[in-house]
JSON list of C-alpha atoms in Angstrom, two decimals:
[
{"chain": "A", "resi": 1, "resn": "MET", "atom": "CA", "xyz": [94.02, 96.63, 124.66]},
{"chain": "A", "resi": 2, "resn": "LYS", "atom": "CA", "xyz": [93.20, 92.89, 124.10]},
{"chain": "A", "resi": 3, "resn": "ILE", "atom": "CA", "xyz": [92.50, 94.31, 120.51]},
{"chain": "A", "resi": 4, "resn": "LEU", "atom": "CA", "xyz": [96.43, 94.04, 119.97]},
{"chain": "A", "resi": 5, "resn": "LYS", "atom": "CA", "xyz": [96.39, 90.39, 120.50]},
{"chain": "A", "resi": 6, "resn": "ARG", "atom": "CA", "xyz": [97.23, 87.86, 117.48]},
{"chain": "A", "resi": 7, "resn": "GLU", "atom": "CA", "xyz": [93.91, 86.47, 116.99]},
{"chain": "A", "resi": 8, "resn": "ASN", "atom": "CA", "xyz": [92.37, 89.87, 116.63]},
{"chain": "A", "resi": 9, "resn": "SER", "atom": "CA", "xyz": [94.56, 90.88, 113.65]},
{"chain": "A", "resi": 10, "resn": "TRP", "atom": "CA", "xyz": [91.63, 90.04, 111.12]},
{"chain": "A", "resi": 11, "resn": "VAL", "atom": "CA", "xyz": [89.77, 92.93, 113.14]},
{"chain": "A", "resi": 12, "resn": "TRP", "atom": "CA", "xyz": [92.54, 95.16, 112.08]},
{"chain": "A", "resi": 13, "resn": "LEU", "atom": "CA", "xyz": [92.49, 94.03, 108.42]},
{"chain": "A", "resi": 14, "resn": "LEU", "atom": "CA", "xyz": [88.69, 94.98, 108.55]},
{"chain": "A", "resi": 15, "resn": "LEU", "atom": "CA", "xyz": [89.22, 98.32, 110.06]},
{"chain": "A", "resi": 16, "resn": "PHE", "atom": "CA", "xyz": [91.77, 99.16, 107.63]},
{"chain": "A", "resi": 17, "resn": "LEU", "atom": "CA", "xyz": [89.61, 98.00, 104.39]},
{"chain": "A", "resi": 18, "resn": "PHE", "atom": "CA", "xyz": [86.30, 99.97, 105.98]},
{"chain": "A", "resi": 19, "resn": "SER", "atom": "CA", "xyz": [88.16, 103.06, 107.35]},
{"chain": "A", "resi": 20, "resn": "SER", "atom": "CA", "xyz": [90.38, 103.61, 104.31]},
{"chain": "A", "resi": 21, "resn": "GLY", "atom": "CA", "xyz": [93.54, 103.29, 106.47]},
{"chain": "A", "resi": 22, "resn": "SER", "atom": "CA", "xyz": [92.61, 105.81, 109.04]},
{"chain": "A", "resi": 23, "resn": "SER", "atom": "CA", "xyz": [92.28, 102.92, 112.02]},
{"chain": "A", "resi": 24, "resn": "THR", "atom": "CA", "xyz": [96.15, 103.39, 112.05]},
{"chain": "A", "resi": 25, "resn": "LEU", "atom": "CA", "xyz": [95.72, 106.36, 113.93]},
{"chain": "A", "resi": 26, "resn": "VAL", "atom": "CA", "xyz": [93.63, 104.41, 116.62]},
{"chain": "A", "resi": 27, "resn": "LEU", "atom": "CA", "xyz": [96.47, 101.92, 116.42]},
{"chain": "A", "resi": 28, "resn": "GLY", "atom": "CA", "xyz": [98.98, 104.41, 116.89]},
{"chain": "A", "resi": 29, "resn": "ALA", "atom": "CA", "xyz": [97.07, 105.64, 120.04]},
{"chain": "A", "resi": 30, "resn": "LEU", "atom": "CA", "xyz": [97.16, 102.08, 121.32]},
{"chain": "A", "resi": 31, "resn": "LEU", "atom": "CA", "xyz": [100.85, 101.87, 120.71]},
{"chain": "A", "resi": 32, "resn": "ASP", "atom": "CA", "xyz": [101.67, 105.26, 122.26]},
{"chain": "A", "resi": 33, "resn": "VAL", "atom": "CA", "xyz": [103.38, 106.73, 119.10]},
{"chain": "A", "resi": 34, "resn": "TYR", "atom": "CA", "xyz": [101.87, 110.13, 119.76]},
{"chain": "A", "resi": 35, "resn": "ASN", "atom": "CA", "xyz": [104.14, 113.08, 121.03]},
{"chain": "A", "resi": 36, "resn": "ARG", "atom": "CA", "xyz": [103.09, 116.00, 122.84]},
{"chain": "A", "resi": 37, "resn": "ASP", "atom": "CA", "xyz": [105.82, 118.34, 121.63]},
{"chain": "A", "resi": 38, "resn": "ALA", "atom": "CA", "xyz": [105.34, 117.48, 118.08]},
{"chain": "A", "resi": 39, "resn": "TRP", "atom": "CA", "xyz": [104.23, 119.84, 115.49]},
{"chain": "A", "resi": 40, "resn": "TYR", "atom": "CA", "xyz": [100.63, 117.99, 115.01]},
{"chain": "A", "resi": 41, "resn": "ALA", "atom": "CA", "xyz": [99.91, 118.42, 118.87]},
{"chain": "A", "resi": 42, "resn": "LYS", "atom": "CA", "xyz": [99.86, 122.30, 118.55]},
{"chain": "A", "resi": 43, "resn": "TRP", "atom": "CA", "xyz": [96.36, 123.49, 117.59]},
{"chain": "A", "resi": 44, "resn": "GLN", "atom": "CA", "xyz": [97.95, 126.70, 116.04]},
{"chain": "A", "resi": 45, "resn": "TYR", "atom": "CA", "xyz": [99.05, 125.03, 113.16]},
{"chain": "A", "resi": 46, "resn": "TRP", "atom": "CA", "xyz": [95.90, 123.41, 112.31]},
{"chain": "A", "resi": 47, "resn": "VAL", "atom": "CA", "xyz": [93.99, 126.78, 112.61]},
{"chain": "A", "resi": 48, "resn": "MET", "atom": "CA", "xyz": [96.42, 128.51, 110.36]},
{"chain": "A", "resi": 49, "resn": "GLY", "atom": "CA", "xyz": [96.23, 125.51, 107.82]},
{"chain": "A", "resi": 50, "resn": "LEU", "atom": "CA", "xyz": [92.30, 126.16, 107.86]},
{"chain": "A", "resi": 51, "resn": "LEU", "atom": "CA", "xyz": [92.52, 129.94, 107.50]},
{"chain": "A", "resi": 52, "resn": "PHE", "atom": "CA", "xyz": [94.71, 129.43, 104.34]},
{"chain": "A", "resi": 53, "resn": "PHE", "atom": "CA", "xyz": [92.07, 127.71, 102.38]},
{"chain": "A", "resi": 54, "resn": "ILE", "atom": "CA", "xyz": [91.65, 123.82, 102.46]},
{"chain": "A", "resi": 55, "resn": "PHE", "atom": "CA", "xyz": [94.66, 122.92, 100.72]},
{"chain": "A", "resi": 56, "resn": "PRO", "atom": "CA", "xyz": [97.42, 123.16, 103.46]},
{"chain": "A", "resi": 57, "resn": "PHE", "atom": "CA", "xyz": [94.91, 121.53, 105.80]},
{"chain": "A", "resi": 58, "resn": "PHE", "atom": "CA", "xyz": [94.85, 118.84, 103.50]},
{"chain": "A", "resi": 59, "resn": "ILE", "atom": "CA", "xyz": [98.58, 118.47, 103.09]},
{"chain": "A", "resi": 60, "resn": "MET", "atom": "CA", "xyz": [98.89, 118.50, 106.90]},
{"chain": "A", "resi": 61, "resn": "LEU", "atom": "CA", "xyz": [96.45, 115.65, 107.34]},
{"chain": "A", "resi": 62, "resn": "VAL", "atom": "CA", "xyz": [98.35, 113.68, 104.64]},
{"chain": "A", "resi": 63, "resn": "ILE", "atom": "CA", "xyz": [101.68, 114.29, 106.43]},
{"chain": "A", "resi": 64, "resn": "PHE", "atom": "CA", "xyz": [100.11, 113.50, 109.81]},
{"chain": "A", "resi": 65, "resn": "ASN", "atom": "CA", "xyz": [98.75, 110.20, 108.79]},
{"chain": "A", "resi": 66, "resn": "ILE", "atom": "CA", "xyz": [102.14, 109.39, 106.86]},
{"chain": "A", "resi": 67, "resn": "GLN", "atom": "CA", "xyz": [104.04, 110.16, 110.18]},
{"chain": "A", "resi": 68, "resn": "ILE", "atom": "CA", "xyz": [101.78, 107.94, 112.49]},
{"chain": "A", "resi": 69, "resn": "ILE", "atom": "CA", "xyz": [101.75, 105.12, 110.15]},
{"chain": "A", "resi": 70, "resn": "ALA", "atom": "CA", "xyz": [105.70, 105.26, 110.06]},
{"chain": "A", "resi": 71, "resn": "LEU", "atom": "CA", "xyz": [106.10, 105.44, 113.80]},
{"chain": "A", "resi": 72, "resn": "THR", "atom": "CA", "xyz": [103.62, 102.61, 114.14]},
{"chain": "A", "resi": 73, "resn": "ALA", "atom": "CA", "xyz": [105.22, 100.55, 111.88]},
{"chain": "A", "resi": 74, "resn": "ALA", "atom": "CA", "xyz": [108.62, 101.25, 113.52]},
{"chain": "A", "resi": 75, "resn": "LYS", "atom": "CA", "xyz": [107.06, 100.14, 116.93]},
{"chain": "A", "resi": 76, "resn": "LEU", "atom": "CA", "xyz": [105.91, 96.76, 115.38]},
{"chain": "A", "resi": 77, "resn": "ASP", "atom": "CA", "xyz": [109.37, 96.26, 114.02]},
{"chain": "A", "resi": 78, "resn": "VAL", "atom": "CA", "xyz": [108.37, 96.34, 110.35]},
{"chain": "A", "resi": 79, "resn": "SER", "atom": "CA", "xyz": [111.59, 95.93, 108.38]},
{"chain": "A", "resi": 80, "resn": "GLY", "atom": "CA", "xyz": [113.01, 99.14, 106.53]},
{"chain": "A", "resi": 81, "resn": "LYS", "atom": "CA", "xyz": [112.66, 101.70, 109.25]},
{"chain": "A", "resi": 82, "resn": "GLU", "atom": "CA", "xyz": [115.82, 103.41, 108.16]},
{"chain": "A", "resi": 83, "resn": "ILE", "atom": "CA", "xyz": [114.01, 104.01, 104.83]},
{"chain": "A", "resi": 84, "resn": "TYR", "atom": "CA", "xyz": [110.41, 105.15, 105.76]},
{"chain": "A", "resi": 85, "resn": "LEU", "atom": "CA", "xyz": [111.24, 107.00, 109.00]},
{"chain": "A", "resi": 86, "resn": "SER", "atom": "CA", "xyz": [113.35, 109.52, 107.17]},
{"chain": "A", "resi": 87, "resn": "PRO", "atom": "CA", "xyz": [111.62, 112.61, 105.89]},
{"chain": "A", "resi": 88, "resn": "TYR", "atom": "CA", "xyz": [113.99, 113.10, 103.36]},
{"chain": "A", "resi": 89, "resn": "ILE", "atom": "CA", "xyz": [113.03, 110.10, 101.33]},
{"chain": "A", "resi": 90, "resn": "TRP", "atom": "CA", "xyz": [109.29, 111.14, 101.64]},
{"chain": "A", "resi": 91, "resn": "ILE", "atom": "CA", "xyz": [110.22, 114.73, 100.39]},
{"chain": "A", "resi": 92, "resn": "LEU", "atom": "CA", "xyz": [112.42, 113.25, 97.59]},
{"chain": "A", "resi": 93, "resn": "CYS", "atom": "CA", "xyz": [109.78, 110.90, 96.39]},
{"chain": "A", "resi": 94, "resn": "VAL", "atom": "CA", "xyz": [107.07, 113.70, 96.19]},
{"chain": "A", "resi": 95, "resn": "ILE", "atom": "CA", "xyz": [109.54, 115.94, 94.29]},
{"chain": "A", "resi": 96, "resn": "ILE", "atom": "CA", "xyz": [110.30, 113.50, 91.57]},
{"chain": "A", "resi": 97, "resn": "PRO", "atom": "CA", "xyz": [107.48, 113.11, 89.24]},
{"chain": "A", "resi": 98, "resn": "VAL", "atom": "CA", "xyz": [105.71, 109.96, 88.54]},
{"chain": "A", "resi": 99, "resn": "PHE", "atom": "CA", "xyz": [108.34, 107.18, 89.82]},
{"chain": "A", "resi": 100, "resn": "GLY", "atom": "CA", "xyz": [108.47, 109.02, 93.07]},
{"chain": "A", "resi": 101, "resn": "TRP", "atom": "CA", "xyz": [104.89, 109.56, 93.48]},
{"chain": "A", "resi": 102, "resn": "ILE", "atom": "CA", "xyz": [104.43, 105.82, 92.75]},
{"chain": "A", "resi": 103, "resn": "PHE", "atom": "CA", "xyz": [106.98, 104.99, 95.13]},
{"chain": "A", "resi": 104, "resn": "VAL", "atom": "CA", "xyz": [104.95, 107.06, 97.86]},
{"chain": "A", "resi": 105, "resn": "LEU", "atom": "CA", "xyz": [102.02, 105.17, 97.11]},
{"chain": "A", "resi": 106, "resn": "VAL", "atom": "CA", "xyz": [103.92, 101.81, 97.31]},
{"chain": "A", "resi": 107, "resn": "MET", "atom": "CA", "xyz": [105.62, 102.72, 100.66]},
{"chain": "A", "resi": 108, "resn": "TYR", "atom": "CA", "xyz": [102.40, 103.75, 102.32]},
{"chain": "A", "resi": 109, "resn": "LEU", "atom": "CA", "xyz": [100.71, 100.50, 101.08]},
{"chain": "A", "resi": 110, "resn": "TYR", "atom": "CA", "xyz": [103.80, 98.71, 102.31]},
{"chain": "A", "resi": 111, "resn": "LEU", "atom": "CA", "xyz": [103.57, 100.48, 105.73]},
{"chain": "A", "resi": 112, "resn": "GLN", "atom": "CA", "xyz": [99.89, 99.56, 105.81]},
{"chain": "A", "resi": 113, "resn": "ILE", "atom": "CA", "xyz": [100.15, 95.80, 104.98]},
{"chain": "A", "resi": 114, "resn": "PHE", "atom": "CA", "xyz": [103.15, 95.09, 106.78]},
{"chain": "A", "resi": 115, "resn": "THR", "atom": "CA", "xyz": [101.79, 96.86, 110.04]},
{"chain": "A", "resi": 116, "resn": "ILE", "atom": "CA", "xyz": [98.86, 94.29, 109.79]},
{"chain": "A", "resi": 117, "resn": "ILE", "atom": "CA", "xyz": [101.13, 91.35, 109.02]},
{"chain": "A", "resi": 118, "resn": "LYS", "atom": "CA", "xyz": [103.02, 92.07, 112.15]},
{"chain": "A", "resi": 119, "resn": "LEU", "atom": "CA", "xyz": [100.01, 92.28, 114.24]},
{"chain": "A", "resi": 120, "resn": "TYR", "atom": "CA", "xyz": [99.21, 88.81, 112.73]},
{"chain": "A", "resi": 121, "resn": "GLN", "atom": "CA", "xyz": [102.52, 87.66, 113.88]},
{"chain": "A", "resi": 122, "resn": "GLY", "atom": "CA", "xyz": [102.12, 88.52, 117.43]},
{"chain": "A", "resi": 123, "resn": "GLU", "atom": "CA", "xyz": [104.15, 91.97, 117.60]},
{"chain": "A", "resi": 124, "resn": "GLY", "atom": "CA", "xyz": [101.51, 93.95, 119.14]},
{"chain": "A", "resi": 125, "resn": "GLU", "atom": "CA", "xyz": [101.03, 91.60, 122.23]},
{"chain": "A", "resi": 126, "resn": "LYS", "atom": "CA", "xyz": [104.10, 93.14, 123.70]},
{"chain": "A", "resi": 127, "resn": "TYR", "atom": "CA", "xyz": [102.19, 96.31, 124.22]},
{"chain": "A", "resi": 128, "resn": "ILE", "atom": "CA", "xyz": [99.26, 94.87, 125.97]},
{"chain": "A", "resi": 129, "resn": "MET", "atom": "CA", "xyz": [98.96, 96.04, 129.58]}
]
């Protein structure tokens, strides 16, 4: 758990760059944002997504990644949690062509970058046991 210390924020930056942002899933596990009763904890949904070709499974992975990065950012006190924790904002951005899609990308990058900045500012040290 010492990986959450302020001086190790460069490690998270390197992990983010080399893992294409999937290091947030590990960070979410360290910050205990996963919920046993959530939709992603049920294996039946993942099997059904695989049975109906790859496209639903890919959408489920994207939603899972966005949900975990949003919960991780909220746990690290990244500002704007009223916006990025609301699923309606994300759905609205996906529905609106071009500008909404650009906004989804901007929100996702905002969450990724400011999560690393909050780790650099020492917000992760509260969760070291």
